[in-house]
mmCIF file of C-alpha atoms in Angstrom:
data_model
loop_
_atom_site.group_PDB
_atom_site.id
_atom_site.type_symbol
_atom_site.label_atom_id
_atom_site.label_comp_id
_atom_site.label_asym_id
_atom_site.label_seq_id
_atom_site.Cartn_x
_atom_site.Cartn_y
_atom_site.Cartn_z
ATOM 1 C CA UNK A 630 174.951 -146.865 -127.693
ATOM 2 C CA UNK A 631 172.588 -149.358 -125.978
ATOM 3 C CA UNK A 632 173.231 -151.218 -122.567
ATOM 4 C CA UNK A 633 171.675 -154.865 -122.184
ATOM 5 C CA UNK A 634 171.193 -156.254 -118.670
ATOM 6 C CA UNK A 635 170.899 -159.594 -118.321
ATOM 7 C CA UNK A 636 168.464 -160.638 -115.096
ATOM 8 C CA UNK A 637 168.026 -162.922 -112.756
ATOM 9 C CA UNK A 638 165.633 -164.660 -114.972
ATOM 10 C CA UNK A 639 166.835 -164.935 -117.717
ATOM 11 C CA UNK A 640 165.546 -162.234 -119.825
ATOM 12 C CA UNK A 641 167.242 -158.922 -121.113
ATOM 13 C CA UNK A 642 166.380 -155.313 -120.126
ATOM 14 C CA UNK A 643 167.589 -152.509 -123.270
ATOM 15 C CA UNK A 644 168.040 -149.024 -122.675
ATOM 16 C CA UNK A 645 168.598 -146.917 -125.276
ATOM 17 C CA UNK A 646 170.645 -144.216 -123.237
ATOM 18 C CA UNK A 647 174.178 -144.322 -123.436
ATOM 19 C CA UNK A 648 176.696 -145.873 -120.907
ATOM 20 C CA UNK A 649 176.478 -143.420 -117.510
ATOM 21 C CA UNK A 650 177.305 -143.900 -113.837
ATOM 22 C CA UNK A 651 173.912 -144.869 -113.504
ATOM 23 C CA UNK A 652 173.846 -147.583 -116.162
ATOM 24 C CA UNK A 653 177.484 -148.682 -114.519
ATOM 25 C CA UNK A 654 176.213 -148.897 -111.398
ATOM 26 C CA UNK A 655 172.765 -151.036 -112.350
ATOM 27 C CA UNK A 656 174.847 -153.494 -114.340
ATOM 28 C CA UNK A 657 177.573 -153.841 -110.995
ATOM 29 C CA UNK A 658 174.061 -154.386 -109.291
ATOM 30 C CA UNK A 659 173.122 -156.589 -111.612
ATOM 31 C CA UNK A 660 176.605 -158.600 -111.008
ATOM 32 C CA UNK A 661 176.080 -158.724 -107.434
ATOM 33 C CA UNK A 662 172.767 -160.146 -107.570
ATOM 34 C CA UNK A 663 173.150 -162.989 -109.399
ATOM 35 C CA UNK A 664 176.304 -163.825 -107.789
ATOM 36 C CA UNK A 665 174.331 -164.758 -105.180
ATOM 37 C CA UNK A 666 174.938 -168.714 -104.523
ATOM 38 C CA UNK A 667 171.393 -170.067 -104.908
ATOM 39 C CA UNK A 668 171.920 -172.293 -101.402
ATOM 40 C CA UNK A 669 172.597 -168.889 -99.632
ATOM 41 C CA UNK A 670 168.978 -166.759 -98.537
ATOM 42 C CA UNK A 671 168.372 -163.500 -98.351
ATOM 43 C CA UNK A 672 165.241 -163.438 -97.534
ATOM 44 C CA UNK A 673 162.819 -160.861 -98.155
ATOM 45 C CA UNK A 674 165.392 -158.590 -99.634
ATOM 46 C CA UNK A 675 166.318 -161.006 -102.665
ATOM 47 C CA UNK A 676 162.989 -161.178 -103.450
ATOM 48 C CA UNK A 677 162.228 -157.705 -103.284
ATOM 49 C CA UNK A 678 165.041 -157.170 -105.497
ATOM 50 C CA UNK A 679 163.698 -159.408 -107.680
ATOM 51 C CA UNK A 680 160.549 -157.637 -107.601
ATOM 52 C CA UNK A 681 162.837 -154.222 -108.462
ATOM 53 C CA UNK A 682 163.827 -156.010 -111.843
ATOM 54 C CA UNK A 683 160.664 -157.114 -112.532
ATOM 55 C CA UNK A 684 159.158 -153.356 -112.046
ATOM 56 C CA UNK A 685 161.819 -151.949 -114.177
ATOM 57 C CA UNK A 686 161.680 -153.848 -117.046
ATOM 58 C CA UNK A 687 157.749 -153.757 -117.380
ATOM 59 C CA UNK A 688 156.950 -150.487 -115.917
ATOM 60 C CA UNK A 689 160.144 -148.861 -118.363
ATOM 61 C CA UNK A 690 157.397 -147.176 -120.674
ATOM 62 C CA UNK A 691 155.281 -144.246 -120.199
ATOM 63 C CA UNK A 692 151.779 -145.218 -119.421
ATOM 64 C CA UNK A 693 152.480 -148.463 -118.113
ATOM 65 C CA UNK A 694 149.724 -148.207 -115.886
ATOM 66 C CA UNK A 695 146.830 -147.180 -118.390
ATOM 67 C CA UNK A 696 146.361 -143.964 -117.129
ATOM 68 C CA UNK A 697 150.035 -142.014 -118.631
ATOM 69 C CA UNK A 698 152.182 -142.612 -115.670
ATOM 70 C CA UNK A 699 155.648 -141.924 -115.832
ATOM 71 C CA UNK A 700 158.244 -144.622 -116.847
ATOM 72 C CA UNK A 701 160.053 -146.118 -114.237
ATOM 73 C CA UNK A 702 163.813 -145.431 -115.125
ATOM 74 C CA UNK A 703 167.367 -147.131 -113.714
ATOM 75 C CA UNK A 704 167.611 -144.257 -111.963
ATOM 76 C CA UNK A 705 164.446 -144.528 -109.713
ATOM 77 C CA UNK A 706 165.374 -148.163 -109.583
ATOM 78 C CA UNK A 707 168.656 -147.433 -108.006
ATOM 79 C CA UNK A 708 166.855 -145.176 -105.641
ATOM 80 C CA UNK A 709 164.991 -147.705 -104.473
ATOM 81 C CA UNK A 710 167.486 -150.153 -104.690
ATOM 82 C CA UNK A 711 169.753 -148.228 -102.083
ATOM 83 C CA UNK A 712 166.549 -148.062 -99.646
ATOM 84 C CA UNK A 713 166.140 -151.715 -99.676
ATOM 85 C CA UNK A 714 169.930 -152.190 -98.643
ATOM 86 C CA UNK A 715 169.446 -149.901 -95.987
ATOM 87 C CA UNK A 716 166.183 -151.479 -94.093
ATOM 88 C CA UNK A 717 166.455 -153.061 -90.832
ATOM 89 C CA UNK A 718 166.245 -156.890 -90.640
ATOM 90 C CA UNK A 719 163.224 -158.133 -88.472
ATOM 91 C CA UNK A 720 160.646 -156.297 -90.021
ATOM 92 C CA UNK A 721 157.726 -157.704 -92.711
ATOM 93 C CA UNK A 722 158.416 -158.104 -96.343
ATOM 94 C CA UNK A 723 157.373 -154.698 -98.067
ATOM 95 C CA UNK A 724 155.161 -155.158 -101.211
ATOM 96 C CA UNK A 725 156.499 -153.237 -104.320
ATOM 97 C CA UNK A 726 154.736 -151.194 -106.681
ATOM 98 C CA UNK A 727 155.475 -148.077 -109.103
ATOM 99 C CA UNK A 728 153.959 -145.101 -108.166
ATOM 100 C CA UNK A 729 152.139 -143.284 -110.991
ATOM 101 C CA UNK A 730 155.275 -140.305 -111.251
ATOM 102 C CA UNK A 731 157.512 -142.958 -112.101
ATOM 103 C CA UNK A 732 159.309 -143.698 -108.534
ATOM 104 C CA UNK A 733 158.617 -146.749 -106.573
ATOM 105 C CA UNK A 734 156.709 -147.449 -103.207
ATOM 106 C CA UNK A 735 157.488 -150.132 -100.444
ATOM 107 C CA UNK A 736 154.155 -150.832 -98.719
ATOM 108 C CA UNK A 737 153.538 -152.563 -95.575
ATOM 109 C CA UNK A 738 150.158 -153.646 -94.337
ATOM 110 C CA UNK A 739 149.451 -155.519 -90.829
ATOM 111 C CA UNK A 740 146.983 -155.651 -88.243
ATOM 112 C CA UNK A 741 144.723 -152.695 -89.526
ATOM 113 C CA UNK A 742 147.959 -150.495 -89.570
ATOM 114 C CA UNK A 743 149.360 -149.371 -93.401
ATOM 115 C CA UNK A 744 152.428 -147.616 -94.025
ATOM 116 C CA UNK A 745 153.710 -146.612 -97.604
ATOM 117 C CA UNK A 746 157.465 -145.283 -98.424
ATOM 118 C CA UNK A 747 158.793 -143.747 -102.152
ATOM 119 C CA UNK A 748 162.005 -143.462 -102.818
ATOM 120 C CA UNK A 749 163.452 -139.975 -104.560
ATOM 121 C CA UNK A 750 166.385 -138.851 -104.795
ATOM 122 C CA UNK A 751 167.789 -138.017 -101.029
ATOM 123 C CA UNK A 752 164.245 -137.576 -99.967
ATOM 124 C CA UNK A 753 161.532 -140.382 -98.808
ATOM 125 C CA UNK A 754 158.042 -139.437 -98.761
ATOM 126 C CA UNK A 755 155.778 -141.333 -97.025
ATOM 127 C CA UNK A 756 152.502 -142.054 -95.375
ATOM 128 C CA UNK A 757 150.906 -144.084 -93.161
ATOM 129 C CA UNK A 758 148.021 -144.797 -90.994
ATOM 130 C CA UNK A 759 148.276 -147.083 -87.997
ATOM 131 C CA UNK A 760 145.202 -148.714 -86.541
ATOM 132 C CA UNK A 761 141.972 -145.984 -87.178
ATOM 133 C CA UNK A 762 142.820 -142.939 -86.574
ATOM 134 C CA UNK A 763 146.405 -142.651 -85.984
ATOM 135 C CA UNK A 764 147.218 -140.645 -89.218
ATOM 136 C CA UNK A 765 151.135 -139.786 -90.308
ATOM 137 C CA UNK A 766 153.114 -138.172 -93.389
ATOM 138 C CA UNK A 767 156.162 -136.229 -94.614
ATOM 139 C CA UNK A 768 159.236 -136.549 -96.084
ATOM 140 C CA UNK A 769 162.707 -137.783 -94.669
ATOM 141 C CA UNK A 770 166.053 -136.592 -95.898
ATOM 142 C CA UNK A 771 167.410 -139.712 -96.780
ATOM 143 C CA UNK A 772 171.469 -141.025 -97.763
ATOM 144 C CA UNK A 773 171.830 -144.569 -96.919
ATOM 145 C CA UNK A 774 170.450 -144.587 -93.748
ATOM 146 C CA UNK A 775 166.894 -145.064 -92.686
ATOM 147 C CA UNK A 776 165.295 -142.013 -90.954
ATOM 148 C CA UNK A 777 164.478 -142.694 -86.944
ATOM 149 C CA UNK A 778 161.080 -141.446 -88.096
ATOM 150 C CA UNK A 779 160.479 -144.421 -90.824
ATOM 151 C CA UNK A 780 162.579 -146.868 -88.239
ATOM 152 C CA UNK A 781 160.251 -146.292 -85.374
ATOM 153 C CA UNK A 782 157.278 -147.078 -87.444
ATOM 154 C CA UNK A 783 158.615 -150.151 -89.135
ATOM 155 C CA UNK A 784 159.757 -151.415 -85.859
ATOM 156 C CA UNK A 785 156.486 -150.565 -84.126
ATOM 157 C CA UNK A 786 153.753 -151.812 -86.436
ATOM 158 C CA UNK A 787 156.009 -153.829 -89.073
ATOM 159 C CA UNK A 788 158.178 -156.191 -86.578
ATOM 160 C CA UNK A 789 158.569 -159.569 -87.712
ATOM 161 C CA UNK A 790 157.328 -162.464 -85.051
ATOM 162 C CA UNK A 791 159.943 -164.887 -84.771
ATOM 163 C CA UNK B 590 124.759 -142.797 -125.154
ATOM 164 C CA UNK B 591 121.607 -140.730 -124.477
ATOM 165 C CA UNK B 592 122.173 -141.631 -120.149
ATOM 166 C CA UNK B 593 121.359 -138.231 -117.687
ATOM 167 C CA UNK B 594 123.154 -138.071 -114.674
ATOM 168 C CA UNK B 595 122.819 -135.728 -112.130
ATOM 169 C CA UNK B 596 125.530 -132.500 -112.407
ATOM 170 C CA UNK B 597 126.976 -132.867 -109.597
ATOM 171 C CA UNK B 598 128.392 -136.266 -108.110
ATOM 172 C CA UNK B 599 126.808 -136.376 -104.533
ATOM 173 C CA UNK B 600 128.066 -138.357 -101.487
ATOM 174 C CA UNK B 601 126.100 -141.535 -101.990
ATOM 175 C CA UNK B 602 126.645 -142.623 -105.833
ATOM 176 C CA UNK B 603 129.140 -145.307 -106.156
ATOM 177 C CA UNK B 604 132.192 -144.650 -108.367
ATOM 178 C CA UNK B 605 134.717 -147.414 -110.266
ATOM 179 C CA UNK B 606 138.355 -146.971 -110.962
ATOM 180 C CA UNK B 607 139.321 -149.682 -113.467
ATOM 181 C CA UNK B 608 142.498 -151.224 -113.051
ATOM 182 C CA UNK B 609 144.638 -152.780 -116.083
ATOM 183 C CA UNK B 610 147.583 -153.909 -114.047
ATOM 184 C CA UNK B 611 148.354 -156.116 -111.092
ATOM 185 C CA UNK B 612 150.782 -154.089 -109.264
ATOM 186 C CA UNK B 613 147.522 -152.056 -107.801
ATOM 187 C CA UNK B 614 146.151 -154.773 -105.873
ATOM 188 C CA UNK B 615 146.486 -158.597 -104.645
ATOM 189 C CA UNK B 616 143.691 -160.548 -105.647
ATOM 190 C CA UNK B 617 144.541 -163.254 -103.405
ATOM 191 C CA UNK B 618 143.614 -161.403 -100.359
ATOM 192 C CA UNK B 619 141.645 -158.181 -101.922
ATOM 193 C CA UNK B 620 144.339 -155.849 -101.055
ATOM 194 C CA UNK B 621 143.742 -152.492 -103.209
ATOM 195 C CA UNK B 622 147.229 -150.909 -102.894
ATOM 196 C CA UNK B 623 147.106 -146.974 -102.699
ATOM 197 C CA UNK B 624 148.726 -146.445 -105.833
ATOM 198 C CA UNK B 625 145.536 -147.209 -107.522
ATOM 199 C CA UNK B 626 143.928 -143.854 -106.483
ATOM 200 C CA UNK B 627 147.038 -141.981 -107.000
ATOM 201 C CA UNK B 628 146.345 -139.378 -109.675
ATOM 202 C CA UNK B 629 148.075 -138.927 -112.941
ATOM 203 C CA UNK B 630 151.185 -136.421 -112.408
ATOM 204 C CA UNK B 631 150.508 -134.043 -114.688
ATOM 205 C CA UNK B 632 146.790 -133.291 -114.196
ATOM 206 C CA UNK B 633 146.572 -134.516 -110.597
ATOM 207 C CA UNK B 634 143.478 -135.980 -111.804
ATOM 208 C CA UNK B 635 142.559 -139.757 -111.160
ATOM 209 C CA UNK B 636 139.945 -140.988 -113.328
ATOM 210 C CA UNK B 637 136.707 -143.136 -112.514
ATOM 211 C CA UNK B 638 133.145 -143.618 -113.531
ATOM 212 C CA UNK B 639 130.016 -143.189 -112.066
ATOM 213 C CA UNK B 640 128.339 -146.783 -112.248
ATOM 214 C CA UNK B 641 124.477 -145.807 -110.287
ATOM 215 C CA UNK B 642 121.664 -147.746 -112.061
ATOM 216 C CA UNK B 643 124.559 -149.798 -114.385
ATOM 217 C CA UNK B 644 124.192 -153.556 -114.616
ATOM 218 C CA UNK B 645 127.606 -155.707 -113.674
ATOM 219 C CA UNK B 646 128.353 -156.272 -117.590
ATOM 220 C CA UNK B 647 127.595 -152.679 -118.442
ATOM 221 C CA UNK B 648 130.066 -151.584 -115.712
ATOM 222 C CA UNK B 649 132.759 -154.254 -116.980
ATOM 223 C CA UNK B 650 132.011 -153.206 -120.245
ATOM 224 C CA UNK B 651 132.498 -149.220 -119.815
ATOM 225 C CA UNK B 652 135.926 -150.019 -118.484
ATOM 226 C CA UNK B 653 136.803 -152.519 -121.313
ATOM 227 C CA UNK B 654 135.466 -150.129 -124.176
ATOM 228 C CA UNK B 655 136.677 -146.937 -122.888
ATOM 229 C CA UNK B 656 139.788 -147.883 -120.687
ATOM 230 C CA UNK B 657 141.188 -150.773 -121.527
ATOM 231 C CA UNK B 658 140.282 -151.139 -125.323
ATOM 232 C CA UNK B 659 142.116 -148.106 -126.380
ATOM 233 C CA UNK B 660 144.933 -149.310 -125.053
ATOM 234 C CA UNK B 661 145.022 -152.375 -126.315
ATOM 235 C CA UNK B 662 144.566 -153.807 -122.959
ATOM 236 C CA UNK B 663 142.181 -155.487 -120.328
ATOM 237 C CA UNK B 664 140.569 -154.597 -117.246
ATOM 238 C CA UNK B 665 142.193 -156.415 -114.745
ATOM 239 C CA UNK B 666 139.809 -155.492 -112.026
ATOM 240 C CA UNK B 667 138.131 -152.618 -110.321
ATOM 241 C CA UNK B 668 137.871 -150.829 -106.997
ATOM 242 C CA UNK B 669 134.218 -149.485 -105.841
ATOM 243 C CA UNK B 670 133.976 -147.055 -103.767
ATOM 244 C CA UNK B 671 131.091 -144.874 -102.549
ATOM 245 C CA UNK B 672 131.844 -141.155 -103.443
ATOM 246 C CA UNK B 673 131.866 -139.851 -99.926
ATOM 247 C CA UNK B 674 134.762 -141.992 -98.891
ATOM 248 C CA UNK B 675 136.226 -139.593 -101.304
ATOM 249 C CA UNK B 676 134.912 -136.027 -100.499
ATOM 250 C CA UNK B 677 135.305 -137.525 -96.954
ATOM 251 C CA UNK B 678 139.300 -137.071 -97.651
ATOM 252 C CA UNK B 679 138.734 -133.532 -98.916
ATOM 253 C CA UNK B 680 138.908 -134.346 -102.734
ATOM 254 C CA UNK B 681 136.006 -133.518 -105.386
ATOM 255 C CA UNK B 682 134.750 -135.988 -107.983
ATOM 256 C CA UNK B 683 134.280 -133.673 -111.150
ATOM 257 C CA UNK B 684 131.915 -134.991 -114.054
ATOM 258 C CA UNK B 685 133.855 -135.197 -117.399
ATOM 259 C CA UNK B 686 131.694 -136.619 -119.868
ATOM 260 C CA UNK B 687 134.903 -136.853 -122.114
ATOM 261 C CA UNK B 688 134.781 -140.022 -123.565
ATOM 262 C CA UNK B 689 131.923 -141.279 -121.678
ATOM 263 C CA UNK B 690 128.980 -139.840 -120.096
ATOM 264 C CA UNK B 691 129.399 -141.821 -116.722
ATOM 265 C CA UNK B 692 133.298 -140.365 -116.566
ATOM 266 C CA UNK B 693 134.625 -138.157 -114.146
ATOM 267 C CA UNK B 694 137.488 -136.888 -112.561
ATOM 268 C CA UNK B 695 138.597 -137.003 -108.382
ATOM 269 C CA UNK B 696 140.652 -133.797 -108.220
ATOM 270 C CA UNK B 697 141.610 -131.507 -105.539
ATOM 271 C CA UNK B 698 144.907 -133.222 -104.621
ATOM 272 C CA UNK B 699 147.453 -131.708 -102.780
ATOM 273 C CA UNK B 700 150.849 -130.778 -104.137
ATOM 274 C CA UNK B 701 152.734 -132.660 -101.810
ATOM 275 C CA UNK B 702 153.125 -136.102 -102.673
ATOM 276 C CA UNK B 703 153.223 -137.534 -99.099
ATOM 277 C CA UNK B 704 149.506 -135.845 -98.449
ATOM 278 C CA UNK B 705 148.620 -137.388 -101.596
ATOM 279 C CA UNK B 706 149.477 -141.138 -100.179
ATOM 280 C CA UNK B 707 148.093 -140.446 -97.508
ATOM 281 C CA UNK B 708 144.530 -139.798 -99.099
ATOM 282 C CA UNK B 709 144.950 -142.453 -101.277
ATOM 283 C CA UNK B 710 145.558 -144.823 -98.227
ATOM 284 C CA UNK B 711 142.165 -143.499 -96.384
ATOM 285 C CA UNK B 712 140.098 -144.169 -99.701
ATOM 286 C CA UNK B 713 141.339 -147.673 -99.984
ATOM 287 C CA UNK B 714 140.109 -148.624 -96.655
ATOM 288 C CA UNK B 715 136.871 -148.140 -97.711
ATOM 289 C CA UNK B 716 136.933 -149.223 -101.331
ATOM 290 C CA UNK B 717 136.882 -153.067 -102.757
ATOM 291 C CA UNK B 718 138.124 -154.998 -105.014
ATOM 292 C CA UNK B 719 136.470 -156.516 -107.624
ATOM 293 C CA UNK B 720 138.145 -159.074 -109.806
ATOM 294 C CA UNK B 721 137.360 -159.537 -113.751
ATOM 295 C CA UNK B 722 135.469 -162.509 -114.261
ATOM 296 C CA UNK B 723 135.954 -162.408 -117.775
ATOM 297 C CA UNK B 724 139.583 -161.164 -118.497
#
């Protein structure tokens, strides 16, 4: 049994696997998002989801990347999917990439200070280094809600200037 | 295919890591994201090549020939960086002459992911980003 989502844009993502929770919960994902009325803003957030889409459906192979990463799968979407719901407001948009192992990354650079977060399952790693010296990972036991450790360094270094 | 190059890869040769998709960096404002150093999973390796006494076009074309080609893809970009900005972070650059002379391998990274980031950050700061001119 194949499962086709539909996106935002317009074009389909396949998987091959059958119908699971996981597949049942990226297509009541899928729902949500484009339920969205166009006129209302998200911000950041719906375009980061965006972004989410975008990564799974052309990062869904092994060696996307040229160099044999792992695929990126609905379940590492999902992962990072619930992270996204769960980050403050009032802090910079996050670029999104896959990392090579499959999972995916939210990145935030400013002022000389970067800071990196994956997404596993109940676990985020991360890493960051904040101005030139100030030097910081680890991991973070993580079910829908952020860390204080990733909070206070989002807030610090990643606050957005109104 | 008849180049020499020294055994080991010393602190001052410049290395490339080719990149054949734009999630690694922004070209806009020459951000090299981290994941572009992160090494393959399985091997913990992350593979570059040694570009000392190369021409631009030879460089582009090593990457296009012997990265990108196989693939069936293109070399997006690249990221230079001097090789001590890499032993600098603890890591080794390993000469592989598997397919190509010029090729090696960084290795040496940890086992934990987030130390792994981390590394990858600190060799980005001192890398840049060099865009295709001929994609």
């Amino acid at each position: 049994m194949s499962v086709e989502f539909l996106k935002g844009n317009g074009q389909s993502l396949k998987t091959s696997r059958g119908l699971s929770e996981t597949d049942e919960e990226l297509s009541r994902r899928e729902s949500a998002f484009d339920s969205y009325p166009k006129s209302f803003s998200r911000g950041w957030k719906q375009r980061a989801q965006s972004e989410l889409y975008d990564i799974l459906r052309e990062c869904s192979k092994k060696n996307w990347d040229g160099y044999d990463a792992e695929p990126v799968t609905p379940e590492s979407f999902l992962l990072a999917d619930n992270f996204l719901d769960c980050l403050p407001e009032g802090i910079l948009a996050p670029e999104i990439a896959p990392d090579p192992d499959g999972y995916i990354s939210f990145d935030w650079e400013n002022e000389g200070s970067s800071f990196s977060v994956s997404a596993h399952e109940q676990l985020l790693i991360f890493a960051g280094i904040f101005g030139d010296t100030n030097k910081h990972h680890g991991e973070e036991r993580f079910i829908n809600q952020i860390p204080d450790t990733i909070s206070f360094f989002l807030t610090k270094y990643f606050k957005q200037l109104l | 295919m008849s180049e020499r190059l020294p055994d080991i890869v010393t602190g001052k040769e410049n290395v490339v890591r080719y990149l054949l998709e734009n999630s690694k960096f922004t070209a806009s404002t020459g951000n090299i994201r981290h994941q572009a150093f992160l090494p393959r999973p399985d091997t913990l390796q992350t593979s570059v090549y040694r570009i000392n006494g190369c021409t631009e076009p030879k460089i582009w074309n090593i990457g296009q020939e012997y990265v990108a080609g196989p693939q069936r893809k293109e070399v997006l970009a690249r990221v230079d960086v001097v090789a001590s900005a890499i032993i600098s972070v603890g890591l080794t650059i390993n000469p592989d002459t598997d397919p190509h002379p010029r090729h090696a391998n960084i290795e040496g990274w940890p086992a934990d992911k987030s130390a792994r980031k981390l590394k990858a950050q600190e060799i980005c700061r001192k890398a840049s980003l060099c865009i295709n001119p001929n994609p």
